[in-house]
XYZ file of C-alpha atoms in Angstrom:
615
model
C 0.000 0.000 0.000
C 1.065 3.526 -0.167
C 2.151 5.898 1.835
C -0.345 8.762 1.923
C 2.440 11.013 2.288
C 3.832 10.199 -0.885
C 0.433 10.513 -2.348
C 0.154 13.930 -0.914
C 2.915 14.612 -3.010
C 1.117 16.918 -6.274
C 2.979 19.669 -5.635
C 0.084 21.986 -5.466
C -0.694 24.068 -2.318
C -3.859 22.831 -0.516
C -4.955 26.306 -0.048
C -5.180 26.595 -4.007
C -6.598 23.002 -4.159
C -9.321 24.489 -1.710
C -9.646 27.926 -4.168
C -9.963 26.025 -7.123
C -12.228 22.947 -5.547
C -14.420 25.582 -3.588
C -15.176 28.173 -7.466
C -16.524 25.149 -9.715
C -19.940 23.350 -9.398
C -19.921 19.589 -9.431
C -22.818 19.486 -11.701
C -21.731 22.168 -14.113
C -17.896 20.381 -14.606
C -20.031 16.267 -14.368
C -22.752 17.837 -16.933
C -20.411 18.448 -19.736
C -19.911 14.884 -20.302
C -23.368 13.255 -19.019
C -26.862 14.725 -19.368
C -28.116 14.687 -15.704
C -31.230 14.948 -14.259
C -32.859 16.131 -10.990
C -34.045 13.632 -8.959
C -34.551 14.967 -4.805
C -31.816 16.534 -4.008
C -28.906 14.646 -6.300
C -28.794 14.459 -10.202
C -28.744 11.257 -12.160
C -27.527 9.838 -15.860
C -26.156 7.154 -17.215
C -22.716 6.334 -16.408
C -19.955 7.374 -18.366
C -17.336 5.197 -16.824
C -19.509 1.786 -17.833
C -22.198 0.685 -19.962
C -25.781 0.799 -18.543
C -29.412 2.028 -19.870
C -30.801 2.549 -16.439
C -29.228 5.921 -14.767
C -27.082 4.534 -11.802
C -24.976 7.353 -11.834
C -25.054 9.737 -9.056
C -24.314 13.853 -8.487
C -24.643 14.915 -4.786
C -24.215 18.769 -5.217
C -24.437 19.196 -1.574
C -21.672 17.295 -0.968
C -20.130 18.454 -4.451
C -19.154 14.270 -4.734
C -20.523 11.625 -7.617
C -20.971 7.661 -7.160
C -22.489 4.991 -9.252
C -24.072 2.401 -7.693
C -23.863 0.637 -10.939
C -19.936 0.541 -11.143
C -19.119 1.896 -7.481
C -16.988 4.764 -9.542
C -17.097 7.555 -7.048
C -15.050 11.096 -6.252
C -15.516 14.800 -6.552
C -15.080 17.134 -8.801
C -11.299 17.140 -9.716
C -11.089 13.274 -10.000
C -13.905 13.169 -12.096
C -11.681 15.066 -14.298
C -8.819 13.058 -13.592
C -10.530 9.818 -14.560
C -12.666 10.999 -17.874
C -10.120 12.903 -18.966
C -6.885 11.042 -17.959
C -4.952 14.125 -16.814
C -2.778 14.551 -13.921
C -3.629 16.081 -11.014
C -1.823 19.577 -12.227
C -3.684 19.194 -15.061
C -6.871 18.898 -13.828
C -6.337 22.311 -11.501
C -5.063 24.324 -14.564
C -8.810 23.129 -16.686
C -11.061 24.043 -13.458
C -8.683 26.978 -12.668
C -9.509 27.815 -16.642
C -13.171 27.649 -15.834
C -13.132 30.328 -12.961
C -10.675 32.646 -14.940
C -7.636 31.786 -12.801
C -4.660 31.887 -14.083
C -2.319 29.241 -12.208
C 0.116 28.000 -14.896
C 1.025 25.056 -12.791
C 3.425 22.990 -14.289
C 1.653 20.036 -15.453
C 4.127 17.453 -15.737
C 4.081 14.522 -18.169
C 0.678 13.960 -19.576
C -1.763 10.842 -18.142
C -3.303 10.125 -21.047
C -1.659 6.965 -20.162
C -0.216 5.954 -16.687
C 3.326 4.731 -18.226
C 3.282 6.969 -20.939
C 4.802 10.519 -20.707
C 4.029 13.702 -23.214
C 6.824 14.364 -25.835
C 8.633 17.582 -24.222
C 8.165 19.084 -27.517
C 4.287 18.991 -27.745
C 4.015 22.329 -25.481
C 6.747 23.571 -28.859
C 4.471 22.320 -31.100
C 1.353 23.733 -29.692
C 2.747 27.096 -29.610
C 4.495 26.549 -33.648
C 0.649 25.618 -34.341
C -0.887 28.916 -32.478
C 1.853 31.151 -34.021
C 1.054 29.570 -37.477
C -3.141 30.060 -36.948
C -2.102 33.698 -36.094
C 0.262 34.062 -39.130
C -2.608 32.709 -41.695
C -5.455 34.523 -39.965
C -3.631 38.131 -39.885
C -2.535 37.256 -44.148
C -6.126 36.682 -44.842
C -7.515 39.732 -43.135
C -4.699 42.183 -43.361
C -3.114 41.895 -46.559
C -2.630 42.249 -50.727
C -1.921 38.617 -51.020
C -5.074 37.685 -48.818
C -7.606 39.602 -50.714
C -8.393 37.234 -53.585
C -9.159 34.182 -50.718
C -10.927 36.841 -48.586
C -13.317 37.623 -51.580
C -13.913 33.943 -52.160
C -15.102 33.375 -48.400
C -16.960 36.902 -48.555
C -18.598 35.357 -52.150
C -19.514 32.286 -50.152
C -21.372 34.621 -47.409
C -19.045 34.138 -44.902
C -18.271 37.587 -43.136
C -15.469 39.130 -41.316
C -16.812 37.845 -38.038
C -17.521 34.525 -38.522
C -13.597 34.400 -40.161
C -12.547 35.759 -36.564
C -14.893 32.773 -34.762
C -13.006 30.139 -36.393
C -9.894 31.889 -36.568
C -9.717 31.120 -40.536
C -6.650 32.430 -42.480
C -4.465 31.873 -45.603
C -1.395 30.433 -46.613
C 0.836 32.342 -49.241
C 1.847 30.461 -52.402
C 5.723 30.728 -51.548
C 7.452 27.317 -50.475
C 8.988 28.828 -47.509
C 7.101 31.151 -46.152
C 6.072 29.746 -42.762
C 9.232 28.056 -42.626
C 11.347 31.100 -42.616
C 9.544 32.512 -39.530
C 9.122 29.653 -37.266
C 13.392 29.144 -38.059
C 13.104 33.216 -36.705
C 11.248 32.075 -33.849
C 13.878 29.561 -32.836
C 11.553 26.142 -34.042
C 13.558 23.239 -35.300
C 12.582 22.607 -38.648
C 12.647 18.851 -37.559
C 10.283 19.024 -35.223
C 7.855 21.308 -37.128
C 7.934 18.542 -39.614
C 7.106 16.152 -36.799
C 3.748 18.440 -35.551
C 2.983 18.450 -39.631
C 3.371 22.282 -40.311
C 6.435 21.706 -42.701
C 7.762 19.469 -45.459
C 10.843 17.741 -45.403
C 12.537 17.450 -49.362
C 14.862 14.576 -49.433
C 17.283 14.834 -51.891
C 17.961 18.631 -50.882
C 17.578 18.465 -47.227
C 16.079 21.477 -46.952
C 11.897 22.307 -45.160
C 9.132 23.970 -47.152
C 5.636 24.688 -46.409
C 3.131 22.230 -46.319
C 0.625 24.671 -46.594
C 0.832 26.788 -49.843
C -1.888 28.912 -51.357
C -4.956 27.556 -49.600
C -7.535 28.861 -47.390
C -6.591 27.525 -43.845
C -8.806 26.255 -41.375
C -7.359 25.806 -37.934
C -8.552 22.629 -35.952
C -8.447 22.911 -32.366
C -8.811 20.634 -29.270
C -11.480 20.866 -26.813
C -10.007 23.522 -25.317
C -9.295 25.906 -28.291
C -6.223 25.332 -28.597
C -5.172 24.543 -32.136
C -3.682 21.264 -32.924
C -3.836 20.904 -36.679
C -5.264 22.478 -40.192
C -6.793 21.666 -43.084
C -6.199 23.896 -46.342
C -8.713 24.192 -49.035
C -7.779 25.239 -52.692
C -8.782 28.550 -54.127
C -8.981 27.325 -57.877
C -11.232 24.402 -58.186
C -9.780 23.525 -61.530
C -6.485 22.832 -60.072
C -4.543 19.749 -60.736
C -4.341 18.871 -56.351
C -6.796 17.229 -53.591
C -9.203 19.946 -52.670
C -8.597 19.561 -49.118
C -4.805 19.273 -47.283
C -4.843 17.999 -44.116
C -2.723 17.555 -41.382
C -0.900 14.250 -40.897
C -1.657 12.339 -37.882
C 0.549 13.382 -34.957
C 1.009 13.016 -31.422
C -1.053 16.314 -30.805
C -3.518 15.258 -33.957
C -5.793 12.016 -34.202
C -8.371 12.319 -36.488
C -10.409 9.689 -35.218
C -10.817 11.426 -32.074
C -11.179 15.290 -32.857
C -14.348 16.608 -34.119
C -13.830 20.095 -35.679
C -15.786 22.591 -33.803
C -16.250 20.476 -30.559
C -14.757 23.264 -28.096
C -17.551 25.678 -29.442
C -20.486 23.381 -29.745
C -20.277 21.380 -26.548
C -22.034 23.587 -24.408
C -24.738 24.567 -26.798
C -25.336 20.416 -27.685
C -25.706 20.109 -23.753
C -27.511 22.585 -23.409
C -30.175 21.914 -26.563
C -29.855 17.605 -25.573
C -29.263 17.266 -29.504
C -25.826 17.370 -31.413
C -26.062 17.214 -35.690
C -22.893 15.598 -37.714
C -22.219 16.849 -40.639
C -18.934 16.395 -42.371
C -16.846 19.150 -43.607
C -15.718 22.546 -42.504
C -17.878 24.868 -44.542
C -20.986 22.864 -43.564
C -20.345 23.557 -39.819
C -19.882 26.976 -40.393
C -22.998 27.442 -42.417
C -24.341 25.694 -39.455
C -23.175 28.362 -36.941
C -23.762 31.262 -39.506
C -27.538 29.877 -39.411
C -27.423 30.354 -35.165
C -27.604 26.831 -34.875
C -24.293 25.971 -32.383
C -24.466 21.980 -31.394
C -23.157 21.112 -34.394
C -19.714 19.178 -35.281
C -17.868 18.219 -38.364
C -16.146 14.957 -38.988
C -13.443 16.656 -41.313
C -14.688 13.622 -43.874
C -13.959 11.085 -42.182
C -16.297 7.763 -41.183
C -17.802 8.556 -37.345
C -15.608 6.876 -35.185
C -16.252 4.795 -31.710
C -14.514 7.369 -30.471
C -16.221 10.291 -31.482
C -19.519 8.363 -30.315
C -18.280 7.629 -27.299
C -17.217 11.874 -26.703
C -20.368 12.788 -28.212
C -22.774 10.159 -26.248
C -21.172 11.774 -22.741
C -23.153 15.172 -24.073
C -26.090 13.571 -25.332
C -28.385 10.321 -26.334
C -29.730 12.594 -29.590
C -27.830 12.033 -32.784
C -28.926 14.241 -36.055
C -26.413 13.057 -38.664
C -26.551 15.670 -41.768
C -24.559 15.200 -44.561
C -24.201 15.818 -48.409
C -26.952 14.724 -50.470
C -24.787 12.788 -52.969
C -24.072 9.294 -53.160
C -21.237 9.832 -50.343
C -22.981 11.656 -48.613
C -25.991 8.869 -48.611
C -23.248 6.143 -47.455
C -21.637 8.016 -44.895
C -25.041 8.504 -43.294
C -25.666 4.592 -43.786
C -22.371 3.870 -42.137
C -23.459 6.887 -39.141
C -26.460 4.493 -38.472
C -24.594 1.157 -38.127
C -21.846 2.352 -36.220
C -24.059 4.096 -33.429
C -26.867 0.792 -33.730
C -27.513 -0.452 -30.391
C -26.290 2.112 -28.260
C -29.724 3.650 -26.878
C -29.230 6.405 -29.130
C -32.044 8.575 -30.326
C -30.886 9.043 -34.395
C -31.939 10.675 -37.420
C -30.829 11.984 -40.496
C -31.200 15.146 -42.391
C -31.497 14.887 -45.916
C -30.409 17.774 -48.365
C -32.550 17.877 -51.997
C -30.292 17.570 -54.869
C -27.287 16.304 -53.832
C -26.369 19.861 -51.819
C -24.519 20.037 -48.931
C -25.500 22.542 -45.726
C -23.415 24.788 -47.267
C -24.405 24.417 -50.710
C -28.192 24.662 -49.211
C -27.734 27.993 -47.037
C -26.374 29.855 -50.347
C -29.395 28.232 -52.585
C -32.224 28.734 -50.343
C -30.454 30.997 -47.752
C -29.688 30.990 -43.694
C -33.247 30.740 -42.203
C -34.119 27.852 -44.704
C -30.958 25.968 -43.100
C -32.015 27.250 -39.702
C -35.603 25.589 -40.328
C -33.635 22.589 -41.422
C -32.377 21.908 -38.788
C -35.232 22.140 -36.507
C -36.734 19.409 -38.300
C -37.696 16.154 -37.232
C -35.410 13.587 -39.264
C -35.753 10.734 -40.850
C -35.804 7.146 -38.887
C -32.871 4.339 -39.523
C -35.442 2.810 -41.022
C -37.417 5.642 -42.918
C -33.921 6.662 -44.070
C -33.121 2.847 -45.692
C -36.121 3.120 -47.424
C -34.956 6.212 -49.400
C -31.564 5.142 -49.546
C -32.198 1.760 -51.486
C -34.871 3.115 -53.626
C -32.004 5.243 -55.291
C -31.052 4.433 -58.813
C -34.020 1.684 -58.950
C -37.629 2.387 -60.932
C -40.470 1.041 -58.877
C -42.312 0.753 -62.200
C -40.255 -2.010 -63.200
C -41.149 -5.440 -61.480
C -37.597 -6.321 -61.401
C -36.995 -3.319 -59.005
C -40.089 -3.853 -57.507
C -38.878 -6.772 -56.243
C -35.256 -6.607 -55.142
C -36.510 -3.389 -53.439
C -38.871 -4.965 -51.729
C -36.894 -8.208 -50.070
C -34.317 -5.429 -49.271
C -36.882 -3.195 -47.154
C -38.727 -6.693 -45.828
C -34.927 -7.389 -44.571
C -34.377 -4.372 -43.006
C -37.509 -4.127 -41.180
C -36.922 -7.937 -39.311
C -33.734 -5.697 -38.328
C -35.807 -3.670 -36.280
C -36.297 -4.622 -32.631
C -39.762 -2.734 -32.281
C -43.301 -4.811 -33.234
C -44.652 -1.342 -33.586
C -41.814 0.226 -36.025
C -42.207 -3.548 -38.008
C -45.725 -3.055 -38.312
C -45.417 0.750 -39.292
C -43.366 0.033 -42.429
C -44.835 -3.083 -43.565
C -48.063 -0.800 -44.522
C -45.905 1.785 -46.019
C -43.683 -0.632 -47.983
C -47.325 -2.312 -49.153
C -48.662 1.161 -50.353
C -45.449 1.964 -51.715
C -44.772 -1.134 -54.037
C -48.700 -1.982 -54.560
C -47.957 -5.338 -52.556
C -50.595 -6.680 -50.534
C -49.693 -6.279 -46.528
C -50.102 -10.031 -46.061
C -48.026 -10.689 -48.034
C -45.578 -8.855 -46.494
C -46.033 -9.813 -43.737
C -45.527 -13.542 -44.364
C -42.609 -12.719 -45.846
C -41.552 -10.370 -42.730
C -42.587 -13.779 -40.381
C -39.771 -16.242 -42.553
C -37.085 -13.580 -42.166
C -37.933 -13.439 -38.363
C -37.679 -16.881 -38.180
C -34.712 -16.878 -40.459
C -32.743 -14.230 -38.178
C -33.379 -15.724 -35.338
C -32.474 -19.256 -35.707
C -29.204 -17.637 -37.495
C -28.394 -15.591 -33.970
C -28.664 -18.741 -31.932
C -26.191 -20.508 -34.385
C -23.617 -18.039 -34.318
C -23.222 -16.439 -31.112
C -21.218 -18.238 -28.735
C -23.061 -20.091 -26.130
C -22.333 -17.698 -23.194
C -23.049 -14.645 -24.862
C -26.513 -16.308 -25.645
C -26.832 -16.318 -22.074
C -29.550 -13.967 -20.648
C -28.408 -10.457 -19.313
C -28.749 -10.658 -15.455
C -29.074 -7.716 -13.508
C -26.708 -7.344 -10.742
C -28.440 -7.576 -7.437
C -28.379 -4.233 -5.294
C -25.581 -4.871 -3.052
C -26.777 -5.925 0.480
C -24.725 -6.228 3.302
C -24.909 -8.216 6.308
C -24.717 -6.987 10.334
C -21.188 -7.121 10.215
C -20.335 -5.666 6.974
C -22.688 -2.777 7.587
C -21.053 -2.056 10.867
C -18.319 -1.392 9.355
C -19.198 0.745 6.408
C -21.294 2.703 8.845
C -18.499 2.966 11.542
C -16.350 4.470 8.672
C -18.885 6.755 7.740
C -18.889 8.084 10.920
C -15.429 8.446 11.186
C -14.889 9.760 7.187
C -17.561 12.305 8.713
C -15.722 13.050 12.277
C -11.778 12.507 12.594
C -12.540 13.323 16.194
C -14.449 9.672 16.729
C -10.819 8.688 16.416
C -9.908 9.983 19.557
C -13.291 9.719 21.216
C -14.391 6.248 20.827
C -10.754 4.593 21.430
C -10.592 3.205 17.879
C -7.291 4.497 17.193
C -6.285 2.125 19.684
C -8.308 -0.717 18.438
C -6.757 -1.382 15.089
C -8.194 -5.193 15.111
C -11.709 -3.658 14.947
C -12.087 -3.632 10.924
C -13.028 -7.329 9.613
C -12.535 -7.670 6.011
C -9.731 -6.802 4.540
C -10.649 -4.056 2.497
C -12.116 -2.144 5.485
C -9.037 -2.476 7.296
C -6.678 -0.823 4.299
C -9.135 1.861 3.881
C -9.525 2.486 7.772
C -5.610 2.457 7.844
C -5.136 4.245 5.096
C -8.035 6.961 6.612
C -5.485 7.208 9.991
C -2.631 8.449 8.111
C -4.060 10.794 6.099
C -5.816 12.272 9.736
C -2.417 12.607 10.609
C -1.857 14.936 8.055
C -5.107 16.800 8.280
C -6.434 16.479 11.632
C -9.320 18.448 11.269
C -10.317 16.016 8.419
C -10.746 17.081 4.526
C -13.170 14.375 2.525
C -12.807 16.182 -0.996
C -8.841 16.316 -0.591
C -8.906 12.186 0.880
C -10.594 11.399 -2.622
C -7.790 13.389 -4.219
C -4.867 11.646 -2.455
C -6.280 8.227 -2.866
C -4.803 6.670 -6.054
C -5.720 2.735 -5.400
C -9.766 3.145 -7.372
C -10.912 0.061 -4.479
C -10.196 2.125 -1.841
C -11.772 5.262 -3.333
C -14.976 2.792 -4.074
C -14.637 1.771 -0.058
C -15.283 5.598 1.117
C -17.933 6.502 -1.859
C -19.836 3.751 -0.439
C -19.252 4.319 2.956
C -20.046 8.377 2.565
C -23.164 7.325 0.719
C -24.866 5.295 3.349
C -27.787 6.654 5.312
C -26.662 8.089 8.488
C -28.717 9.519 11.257
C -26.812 12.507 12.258
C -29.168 13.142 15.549
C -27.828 9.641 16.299
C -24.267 9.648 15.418
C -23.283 8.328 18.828
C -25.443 5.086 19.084
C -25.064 4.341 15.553
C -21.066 4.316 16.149
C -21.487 2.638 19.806
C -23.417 -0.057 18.228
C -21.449 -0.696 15.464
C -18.149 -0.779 17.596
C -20.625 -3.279 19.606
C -21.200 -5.125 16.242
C -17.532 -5.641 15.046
C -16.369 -6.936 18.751
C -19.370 -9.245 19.351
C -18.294 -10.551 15.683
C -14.695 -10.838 16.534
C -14.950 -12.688 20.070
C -17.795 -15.051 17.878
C -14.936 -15.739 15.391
C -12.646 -16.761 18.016
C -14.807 -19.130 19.626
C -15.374 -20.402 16.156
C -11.812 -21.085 16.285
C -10.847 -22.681 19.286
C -14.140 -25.166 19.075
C -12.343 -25.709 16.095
C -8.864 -26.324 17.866
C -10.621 -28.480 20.266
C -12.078 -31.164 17.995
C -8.846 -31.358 16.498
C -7.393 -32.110 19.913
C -9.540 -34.688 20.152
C -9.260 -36.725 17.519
C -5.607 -36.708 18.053
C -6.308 -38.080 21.727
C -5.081 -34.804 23.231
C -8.102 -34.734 25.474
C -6.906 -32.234 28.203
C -5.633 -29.693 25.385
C -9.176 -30.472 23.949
C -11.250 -29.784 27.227
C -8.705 -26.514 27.922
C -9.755 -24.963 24.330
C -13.342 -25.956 25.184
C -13.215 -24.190 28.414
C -11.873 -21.015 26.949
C -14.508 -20.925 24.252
C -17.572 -21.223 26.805
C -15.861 -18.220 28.831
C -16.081 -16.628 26.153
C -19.589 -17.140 25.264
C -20.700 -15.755 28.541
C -18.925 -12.026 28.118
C -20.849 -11.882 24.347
C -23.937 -10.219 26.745
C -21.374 -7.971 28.122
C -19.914 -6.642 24.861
């Protein structure tokens, strides 16, 4: 076990643990990741640290603590950081510092994404190269000769002077060195700004160049604004080069986890229960030019688990809106299988004539976007309907047909009688195919699907789901919860009840780590600190052992019986075990023929017995 005082060691003063702990709301920092609800006095949602569909996850704003009862995760505000967000402890106090408008600056150390992996020393380098370069682009596109003819293109587009400023879009000079040049001025390795992307390395000459030449820039940035990568769009469409440049992959850059315009949307899709995916840059910002803020881009890539994941912590309502082409159709196909069966509310937006959002706010203009958007969507299912009638004429019985066992498959897809039953009468009116027949059809793929699941899943996973009983605890084990309650309440019962000197009192082995680890940190703090124990405690079981124990009912008008006769509890339990024990001893005796060792450990245990009424 550790040594709490070399868990104390974070190297940040408790009185500015206290400021920063004390200026943030539990529920504000917890609700940016889960949508809670009010339930009494404490908040509930779903769990972000496990799977569940039933809310088991906790938010005691009086306390300013969280617990699931589902997963027994459990802390306060700064570990909940800690844990979602896998930073270090520093970390964690610069982001709520952030919040309040401190300005700390602690030095954060290596990075937790990973607990044996440390940041790259250079990232902080490369973070700056990337800010000095979104500055460099952004001042060229608004502030000079060179920038004009991309300036009238995004002006052409609709896109005014103060949404450029909002999303900090710039421009990239035609020149080869350009960028290089000043980040060499700057003192930046040309190595390493090849590393973090910005520059080009040319082989043969060993010299750097601009990876970015002559293309509108458009900075991607982390959750917290900061930017991390860009992606350049060409100015002449006829051009003989990919119309978008992106970044390559880095250590500060993963496209499968950043989703361009997260750090402005997040609050807006908590606060509306509702985030839309679309794909690309310009659609986001026709988006946000339309006042509609919950919305992300993918930067055109497939949605990733781990942009689900991100997004689900906000929200359970998925709007995916991308182009109306055929690419646009599949990536919206692909958006619906990989969020299937994850009790997900999703929909889909579809744009007329193969447009795009931003294609659609220039056509038809920002309030028809707007209204858009505050459509209801299409189904999974309504959507499949339109997307495999494409390219087929349902005047042609040939068509007729392989549209038809294509929809009747889809719909034995669906878990819902109701949504099976909805679509089988609009597939009928649809094709001009009777609804019984249908819905025989319907009743063999059922059957079909079903006897195919029981083949090929693997016997346990065919197993039912059982629900994890609520966790009950016996006399004993409640005891000693409750006894620690008392005490993770009071240091002073320490001292009081004589428990300090009674360090046999705990039973079970986890009780008696967590009370031992509890009187060490006491000797640090005697006046006793819950928030700042959950903080110190690294081992997760023994930060489980005090969420549960802080989370049991307690009456505080009878805090002294409830601790007498729990003391009472434990000892009764211990002298019990110990005549256990030497009855034990004493049979043994016996049947090895030792019968006065026998009737001496059988003496002992019935003098025992007669001081349980005395405990």
């Amino acid at each position: 076990m550790q040594r709490v005082g070399e868990l104390m060691a974070k190297h940040v003063d408790d009185e500015v643990i206290e400021q920063v702990r004390s200026s943030v709301d539990i529920v504000d920092v917890v609700g940016d990741y889960v949508q809670l609800t009010k339930r009494g006095r404490n908040y509930f949602g779903l769990c972000p640290f496990h799977g569940e569909q039933t809310p088991s996850f906790s938010v005691a704003q009086e306390k300013q603590i969280f617990h699931c009862f589902g997963c027994g995760a459990g802390g306060n505000v700064i570990t909940f950081l800690m844990d979602i967000e896998g930073f270090t402890f520093q970390q964690t106090i610069n982001r709520l510092a952030e919040r309040t408008g401190l300005d700390l600056q602690l030095d954060e150390g290596p990075s937790s994404a990973s607990n044996e992996s440390t940041r790259n020393p250079a990232q902080d380098k490369w973070r700056a190269a990337h800010t000095f370069a979104a500055s460099y682009y952004h001042h060229l596109l608004l502030n000079t000769v060179e920038g004009e003819e991309a300036l009238d293109y995004l002006k052409n587009r609709g896109i005014d002077e103060e949404t450029i400023k909002k999303f900090q879009i710039g421009y990239s000079m035609p020149g080869w060195d350009n960028l290089t040049l000043l980040l060499q001025q700057r003192g930046y390795e040309p190595s390493e700004m090849e590393k973090c992307g910005l520059l080009v390395k040319q082989e043969e000459k060993e010299r750097y160049f601009d990876r970015f030449r002559n293309r509108i820039m458009f900075p991607i940035m982390d959750d917290k604004g900061q930017v991390i990568a860009f992606s350049g769009r060409i100015l002449d469409a006829n051009a003989d080069e990919a119309k978008y440049l992106n970044s390559p992959e880095s250590e500060l850059f993963q496209k499968n986890d950043v989703l361009y315009n997260m750090h402005h949307a997040r609050v807006a899709i908590r606060m509306k229960k509702q985030v839309i995916i679309s794909e690309g840059f310009l659609d986001v910002i026709a988006f946000s030019r339309a006042g509609i803020d919950n919305v992300i881009g993918t930067m055109g890539t497939a949605l990733t688990q781990n942009h689900i994941t991100r997004l689900k912590r906000l929200t359970s309502q998925f709007v995916f809106c991308f182009d109306g082409d055929k690419a646009g159709m599949e990536a919206t196909k692909k958006a619906f299988q990989a969020t299937s069966g994850k009790t997900l509310q999703r929909s889909a937006l579809l744009l007329p004539n193969q447009s795009d959002p931003d294609d659609y706010s220039r056509q038809h203009g920002l309030e028809a976007l707007a209204k858009l958007a505050g459509e209801k969507g299409l189904s999974e299912m309504a959507f499949s309907m339109v997307y495999y009638r494409k390219g087929l004429n349902l005047q042609n019985d040939s068509d007729v047909l392989q549209y038809t066992d294509t929809i009747i498959t889809e719909i034995a897809k669906s878990a819902s009688p109701i949504e099976q039953s909805y679509y089988v009468k609009q597939l009928a009116e649809e094709v001009g195919i009777g609804q019984d027949v249908i819905e025989q059809q319907l009743r063999k793929q059922l059957a079909k699907r079903a006897k195919s699941e029981q083949t090929e899943r693997p016997a346990l996973e065919r197993q039912p789901v059982v629900k994890a009983p609520a966790q009950k605890l016996d006399a004993t084990s409640r005891a000693e919860y409750l006894l620690l309650a008392h005490l993770l309440d009071d240091p002073t019962v320490f001292r009081s009840k004589g428990i300090q000197e009674d360090m046999e009192l705990f039973v079970h082995d986890e009780l008696v780590e967590a009370f031992l680890h509890l009187l060490a940190f006491y000797e640090k703090y005697p006046t006793g600190d819950f928030q700042r124990l959950l903080e110190v405690t690294e081992n997760p079981s023994l930060k489980k052992v005090y969420m549960f124990a802080t989370m049991l009912d307690k009456d505080p008008e009878s805090s002294t019986k409830e601790i007498e006769d729990s003391m009472r509890q434990l000892r009764k339990y211990r002298v019990e075990k110990r005549i256990e024990a030497l009855m034990h001893e004493s049979k043994v005796a016996e049947k090895l023929s030792d019968y006065t060792k026998a009737l001496e450990l059988a003496k002992q245990a019935i003098e025992l017995k007669r001081t349980l009424h005395t405990i």
